[in-house]
Amino acid sequence: MKNVFVIGATGQIGSELTMELRKRYGGDHVVAGYIQGAEPKGILRESGPMALADVTDGEQLSKVVKDYHIDTIYNLAALLSVVAENKPKLAWKIGIDGLWNVLEVAREEGCAVFTPSSIGSFGLSTPHDKTPQDTVQRPRTMYGVTKVTTELLSDYYALKYGVDTRSVRFPGIISNVTPPGGGTTDYAVDIYYSAVRGEKFVCPIKAGTYMDMMYMPDALKAAIELMEADPARLVHRNGFNVTAMSFAPEEIFAAIKAQVPSFEMEYQVDPLKQSIADSWPDSLDDSCAREEWGWKPEYDLQAMTTDMLEKLRLRLCGAGL
Ligand code: AKB
């Protein structure tokens, strides 16, 4: 039986990943790691153990790993792209000094480690269409710099110390549970909230700007299936291109409007978000993930839109919002 430690368990991906892992491995076998001020609540708190786990504190991480006999760590501590650009030093401290702590504990205690990379690890000089698995990675954002370093440092620990590190390059993740905070792709989540609340959506990204995206159930599937994959089949480790769809703002708007005819949108472009979006791929080639560990997403734009609207209506309208 696996014993799993999720660092950043109350964040956008962490909150849902912890619950999915508990479903698969049993509540008692998945520790929700959180930082002061972001304690787990509700079902996340009640369904299994939780522990204070600041990624910048190596001793704290080591204690959790030893106390709970952890063999697998999902390290989700990071600042998203826009916040990282405004707080570069903190982004490095959490993303890279924190990763160093995680990898050291993993080396000492023999744990496997998943630390997500991102489409943010690419830059303007990367081919933008069908971006290959192995290609130019020269981002100019601090987020991108930390993500490329994450991939390299994770590979280094695998080669030098035999730590079983694995990762994917996540696209924008869309979820109806915990909202993201400070990413370039957040508009693709916010637009659904506006539609359900009956508000006009103000889009910060220019029409015609394509970015890869994925619905949360597929993101959870990607993380878990990669960690469960047969290591003998893996040619790559950190990180695999994965995608489920690529769309521009006018396309997600049209998909929502088909189900909410009164919905409206206008553009007020945010220059920082737009410059980051322009530097990212328009579409990823994820054939290596498909070949090496059987990656296959389930949701396209239409299926995701139907599910998002249904779930958000239940939650927001049920709560009278
Ligand atoms: C962001 O927009 O910063 C993230 C990402 C694509 O890594 N969602």
Coordinates of C-alpha atoms and ligand atoms in Angstrom, one line a residue:
M1 CA 0.0 0.0 0.0
K2 CA 1.3 3.5 -0.9
N3 CA 1.7 6.3 1.7
V4 CA 1.4 9.6 -0.1
F5 CA 2.3 13.1 1.0
V6 CA 0.7 16.1 -0.9
I7 CA 2.6 19.3 -0.3
G8 CA 0.3 22.2 -1.1
A9 CA -2.9 20.2 -0.5
T10 CA -5.2 23.2 -0.1
G11 CA -4.2 24.8 -3.4
Q12 CA -6.0 24.6 -6.8
I13 CA -4.7 21.2 -7.9
G14 CA -3.8 19.9 -4.4
S15 CA -7.3 20.1 -2.9
E16 CA -8.7 17.9 -5.6
L17 CA -5.6 15.6 -6.0
T18 CA -5.6 14.8 -2.3
M19 CA -9.2 13.7 -2.5
E20 CA -8.6 11.6 -5.6
L21 CA -5.6 9.9 -4.1
R22 CA -7.6 9.2 -0.9
K23 CA -10.3 7.5 -3.1
R24 CA -7.6 5.3 -4.6
Y25 CA -5.3 4.5 -1.7
G26 CA -7.5 5.1 1.3
G27 CA -7.9 8.2 3.4
D28 CA -5.4 7.2 6.1
H29 CA -2.7 6.8 3.5
V30 CA -2.7 10.3 2.1
V31 CA -1.3 13.2 4.2
A32 CA -2.6 16.7 3.3
G33 CA 0.4 19.1 3.8
Y34 CA -0.6 22.7 4.3
I35 CA 1.0 26.0 5.3
Q36 CA -0.1 28.3 8.2
G37 CA -3.1 30.3 7.2
A38 CA -4.3 27.7 4.6
E39 CA -5.5 24.8 6.8
P40 CA -7.6 22.1 5.2
K41 CA -11.4 22.5 5.8
G42 CA -14.5 20.4 5.4
I43 CA -14.1 17.0 3.7
L44 CA -10.4 17.6 3.0
R45 CA -9.8 17.9 6.8
E46 CA -12.1 15.1 7.8
S47 CA -11.1 12.4 5.2
G48 CA -7.5 11.8 6.3
P49 CA -4.4 13.0 8.1
M50 CA -3.0 16.5 7.7
A51 CA 0.3 18.1 8.6
L52 CA 2.0 21.5 8.7
A53 CA 4.3 21.3 5.7
D54 CA 6.0 24.5 4.6
V55 CA 8.2 23.5 1.6
T56 CA 10.8 26.0 2.6
D57 CA 11.4 24.1 5.9
G58 CA 13.3 20.9 5.1
E59 CA 13.1 19.6 8.7
Q60 CA 9.3 19.9 8.8
L61 CA 9.0 17.9 5.5
S62 CA 11.4 15.2 6.8
K63 CA 9.4 14.8 10.0
V64 CA 6.1 14.2 8.0
V65 CA 7.8 11.8 5.7
K66 CA 9.2 9.8 8.6
D67 CA 6.1 9.9 10.8
Y68 CA 3.8 8.7 8.1
H69 CA 6.3 6.3 6.3
I70 CA 5.8 8.2 3.1
D71 CA 6.9 6.6 -0.2
T72 CA 5.5 9.1 -2.7
I73 CA 5.5 12.9 -2.6
Y74 CA 3.3 15.2 -4.8
N75 CA 5.0 18.6 -4.5
L76 CA 2.5 21.2 -5.6
A77 CA 4.0 24.2 -3.9
A78 CA 4.5 27.1 -6.4
L79 CA 3.5 30.6 -7.3
L80 CA 1.6 30.9 -10.6
S81 CA 3.0 32.9 -13.5
V82 CA 1.6 36.4 -12.9
V83 CA 2.3 36.3 -9.1
A84 CA 5.8 34.9 -9.7
E85 CA 6.5 37.8 -12.1
N86 CA 5.6 40.3 -9.3
K87 CA 7.4 38.3 -6.6
P88 CA 10.4 36.7 -8.3
K89 CA 12.4 36.1 -5.2
L90 CA 9.6 34.4 -3.4
A91 CA 8.8 32.3 -6.5
W92 CA 12.4 31.0 -6.5
K93 CA 12.3 30.4 -2.7
I94 CA 9.2 28.3 -3.0
G95 CA 9.7 26.7 -6.4
I96 CA 13.4 25.9 -6.2
D97 CA 14.7 26.1 -2.7
G98 CA 11.6 24.3 -1.7
L99 CA 12.1 21.7 -4.4
W100 CA 15.7 21.2 -3.2
N101 CA 14.2 20.4 0.3
V102 CA 11.8 17.9 -1.2
L103 CA 14.4 16.2 -3.3
E104 CA 16.8 15.9 -0.3
V105 CA 14.1 14.3 1.9
A106 CA 13.2 12.0 -1.0
R107 CA 16.9 11.0 -1.5
E108 CA 17.3 10.2 2.2
E109 CA 14.0 8.4 2.7
G110 CA 13.6 6.7 -0.7
C111 CA 10.5 8.5 -1.9
A112 CA 9.2 9.0 -5.5
V113 CA 8.5 12.7 -6.3
F114 CA 6.0 14.4 -8.7
T115 CA 6.6 18.1 -9.2
P116 CA 4.6 19.7 -12.0
S117 CA 6.3 21.7 -14.7
S118 CA 4.2 23.9 -17.1
I119 CA 3.7 25.3 -20.6
G120 CA 5.4 28.3 -18.8
S121 CA 8.7 26.4 -19.2
F122 CA 8.7 27.4 -22.9
G123 CA 9.4 30.9 -24.3
L124 CA 9.1 33.0 -27.5
S125 CA 11.9 31.1 -29.2
T126 CA 10.1 27.8 -28.8
P127 CA 8.2 26.5 -31.8
H128 CA 4.6 27.5 -31.0
D129 CA 2.6 25.0 -33.1
K130 CA 2.6 21.3 -32.0
T131 CA 5.5 22.2 -29.6
P132 CA 7.7 19.1 -29.5
Q133 CA 8.6 17.2 -26.3
D134 CA 12.3 18.0 -26.7
T135 CA 12.8 21.6 -27.9
V136 CA 14.1 25.1 -27.0
Q137 CA 13.3 26.2 -23.4
R138 CA 14.4 29.8 -22.9
P139 CA 11.5 31.4 -21.0
R140 CA 11.9 35.1 -19.9
T141 CA 9.5 35.0 -16.9
M142 CA 10.6 34.0 -13.4
Y143 CA 7.8 31.3 -13.5
G144 CA 9.4 29.8 -16.6
V145 CA 12.9 30.0 -15.1
T146 CA 11.7 28.1 -12.0
K147 CA 9.9 25.5 -14.1
V148 CA 12.9 24.8 -16.4
T149 CA 15.0 24.6 -13.3
T150 CA 12.5 22.2 -11.7
E151 CA 12.8 19.9 -14.7
L152 CA 16.6 20.0 -14.7
L153 CA 17.0 19.5 -10.9
S154 CA 14.5 16.7 -10.9
D155 CA 16.4 15.0 -13.7
Y156 CA 19.6 15.5 -11.8
Y157 CA 18.4 13.8 -8.7
A158 CA 17.1 10.9 -10.8
L159 CA 20.4 10.4 -12.6
K160 CA 22.8 11.2 -9.8
Y161 CA 21.0 9.6 -6.8
G162 CA 18.4 7.4 -8.4
V163 CA 15.4 9.4 -7.0
D164 CA 12.2 8.4 -8.9
T165 CA 11.3 11.9 -10.1
R166 CA 8.5 12.4 -12.7
S167 CA 6.5 15.3 -14.0
V168 CA 4.2 16.7 -16.6
R169 CA 4.2 20.2 -18.2
F170 CA 0.6 21.2 -17.2
P171 CA -1.3 23.5 -19.5
G172 CA -4.0 25.9 -17.9
I173 CA -6.1 23.8 -15.5
I174 CA -9.8 24.5 -15.4
S175 CA -11.8 23.4 -12.3
N176 CA -15.1 24.1 -10.6
V177 CA -13.8 23.6 -7.1
T178 CA -10.8 25.6 -5.9
P179 CA -10.1 28.7 -8.0
P180 CA -6.6 29.3 -9.3
G181 CA -4.7 32.4 -8.0
G182 CA -2.6 34.6 -10.3
G183 CA -2.1 32.5 -13.4
T184 CA -2.1 33.6 -17.1
T185 CA -4.7 31.0 -18.0
D186 CA -7.1 31.9 -15.1
Y187 CA -9.4 33.7 -17.5
A188 CA -10.6 30.3 -18.8
V189 CA -11.9 29.5 -15.2
D190 CA -13.2 33.0 -14.4
I191 CA -15.3 33.1 -17.6
Y192 CA -17.5 30.2 -16.4
Y193 CA -18.1 32.0 -13.0
S194 CA -19.3 35.1 -14.9
A195 CA -21.5 33.0 -17.2
V196 CA -23.2 31.3 -14.2
R197 CA -23.6 34.5 -12.3
G198 CA -25.2 36.2 -15.3
E199 CA -22.4 38.8 -15.6
K200 CA -20.6 40.1 -18.7
F201 CA -17.1 38.7 -18.8
V202 CA -14.2 41.1 -19.2
C203 CA -11.4 39.1 -20.9
P204 CA -7.8 40.0 -20.2
I205 CA -6.4 38.0 -23.1
K206 CA -6.6 39.2 -26.8
A207 CA -8.8 37.3 -29.3
G208 CA -6.8 34.9 -31.3
T209 CA -4.5 34.0 -28.5
Y210 CA -4.3 30.2 -28.3
M211 CA -3.1 28.3 -25.2
D212 CA -3.3 24.6 -24.2
M213 CA -5.8 23.8 -21.4
M214 CA -7.1 20.8 -19.5
Y215 CA -10.1 20.0 -17.3
M216 CA -9.2 19.1 -13.7
P217 CA -10.3 15.4 -13.8
D218 CA -7.8 14.9 -16.7
A219 CA -5.1 16.8 -14.8
L220 CA -5.5 14.5 -11.8
K221 CA -5.5 11.5 -14.0
A222 CA -2.2 12.6 -15.7
A223 CA -0.4 13.1 -12.4
I224 CA -1.6 9.8 -10.9
E225 CA -1.1 7.7 -14.0
L226 CA 2.4 9.0 -14.6
M227 CA 3.4 8.1 -11.0
E228 CA 1.9 4.6 -11.5
A229 CA 3.5 4.1 -14.9
D230 CA 5.9 1.2 -15.5
P231 CA 9.4 2.9 -15.2
A232 CA 10.8 0.5 -17.8
R233 CA 8.6 2.3 -20.5
L234 CA 9.7 5.8 -19.6
V235 CA 12.2 7.4 -21.9
H236 CA 11.5 10.9 -20.5
R237 CA 10.9 11.8 -16.9
N238 CA 10.7 15.6 -16.3
G239 CA 8.5 16.8 -17.7
F240 CA 6.1 15.3 -20.3
N241 CA 4.0 17.6 -22.6
V242 CA 0.4 16.9 -21.8
T243 CA -2.7 18.6 -23.3
A244 CA -6.4 18.1 -23.8
M245 CA -7.4 21.1 -25.9
S246 CA -6.2 24.4 -27.2
F247 CA -8.5 27.4 -27.7
A248 CA -8.6 31.2 -28.0
P249 CA -10.9 33.4 -25.9
E250 CA -13.5 33.7 -28.6
E251 CA -13.8 29.9 -28.8
I252 CA -14.4 29.3 -25.1
F253 CA -16.9 32.2 -25.2
A254 CA -18.7 30.6 -28.1
A255 CA -18.8 27.2 -26.4
I256 CA -20.4 28.8 -23.3
K257 CA -22.8 31.1 -25.3
A258 CA -24.1 28.0 -27.1
Q259 CA -25.4 26.9 -23.6
V260 CA -26.0 30.4 -22.1
P261 CA -27.4 32.4 -25.0
S262 CA -27.5 35.7 -23.0
F263 CA -23.8 35.6 -22.1
E264 CA -21.7 38.5 -23.2
M265 CA -17.9 39.2 -23.3
E266 CA -15.7 42.2 -23.9
Y267 CA -11.9 42.6 -24.1
Q268 CA -9.7 44.6 -21.8
V269 CA -6.3 43.2 -22.4
D270 CA -3.9 43.0 -19.5
P271 CA -0.4 43.7 -20.9
L272 CA 1.5 41.4 -18.5
K273 CA -0.8 38.4 -19.0
Q274 CA -0.9 39.0 -22.8
S275 CA 2.9 39.1 -23.0
I276 CA 3.2 35.9 -21.0
A277 CA 0.5 34.2 -23.1
D278 CA 2.2 35.3 -26.4
S279 CA 5.4 33.6 -25.2
W280 CA 3.7 30.2 -24.5
P281 CA 2.9 27.5 -27.1
D282 CA -0.3 27.6 -29.1
S283 CA -0.6 23.8 -29.0
L284 CA 1.6 21.1 -27.5
D285 CA 2.6 17.8 -29.1
D286 CA 2.0 15.2 -26.3
S287 CA 2.7 12.1 -28.3
C288 CA 5.6 11.0 -26.0
A289 CA 3.2 10.9 -23.0
R290 CA 0.8 8.9 -25.1
E291 CA 3.4 6.5 -26.2
E292 CA 5.4 6.1 -22.9
W293 CA 2.6 5.8 -20.3
G294 CA -0.7 5.8 -22.2
W295 CA -1.8 9.4 -21.6
K296 CA -5.3 10.1 -23.1
P297 CA -7.5 12.9 -21.9
E298 CA -11.3 12.5 -21.6
Y299 CA -12.6 16.0 -21.8
D300 CA -12.7 18.4 -24.9
L301 CA -13.9 22.0 -24.8
Q302 CA -17.6 21.0 -25.2
A303 CA -17.7 18.2 -22.6
M304 CA -15.8 20.4 -20.2
T305 CA -18.2 23.3 -20.7
T306 CA -21.3 21.2 -20.1
D307 CA -19.8 19.8 -16.9
M308 CA -18.4 23.1 -15.6
L309 CA -21.7 24.9 -16.1
E310 CA -23.7 22.1 -14.5
K311 CA -21.4 21.9 -11.4
L312 CA -21.0 25.7 -11.0
R313 CA -24.8 26.2 -11.3
L314 CA -25.4 23.6 -8.5
R315 CA -22.8 25.2 -6.3
L316 CA -23.2 28.9 -6.9
C317 CA -27.0 29.0 -7.5
G318 CA -27.6 26.5 -4.7
A319 CA -25.7 28.9 -2.4
G320 CA -27.8 31.8 -3.8
L321 CA -24.8 33.6 -5.4
Ligands
AKB1 C1 -0.4 29.8 -15.1 O1 -1.2 30.4 -15.9 O2 0.4 30.4 -14.5 C2 -0.6 28.3 -14.9 C3 0.2 27.6 -15.9 C4 -0.2 27.4 -17.3 O3 1.3 27.1 -15.5 N1 -2.0 28.0 -15.0

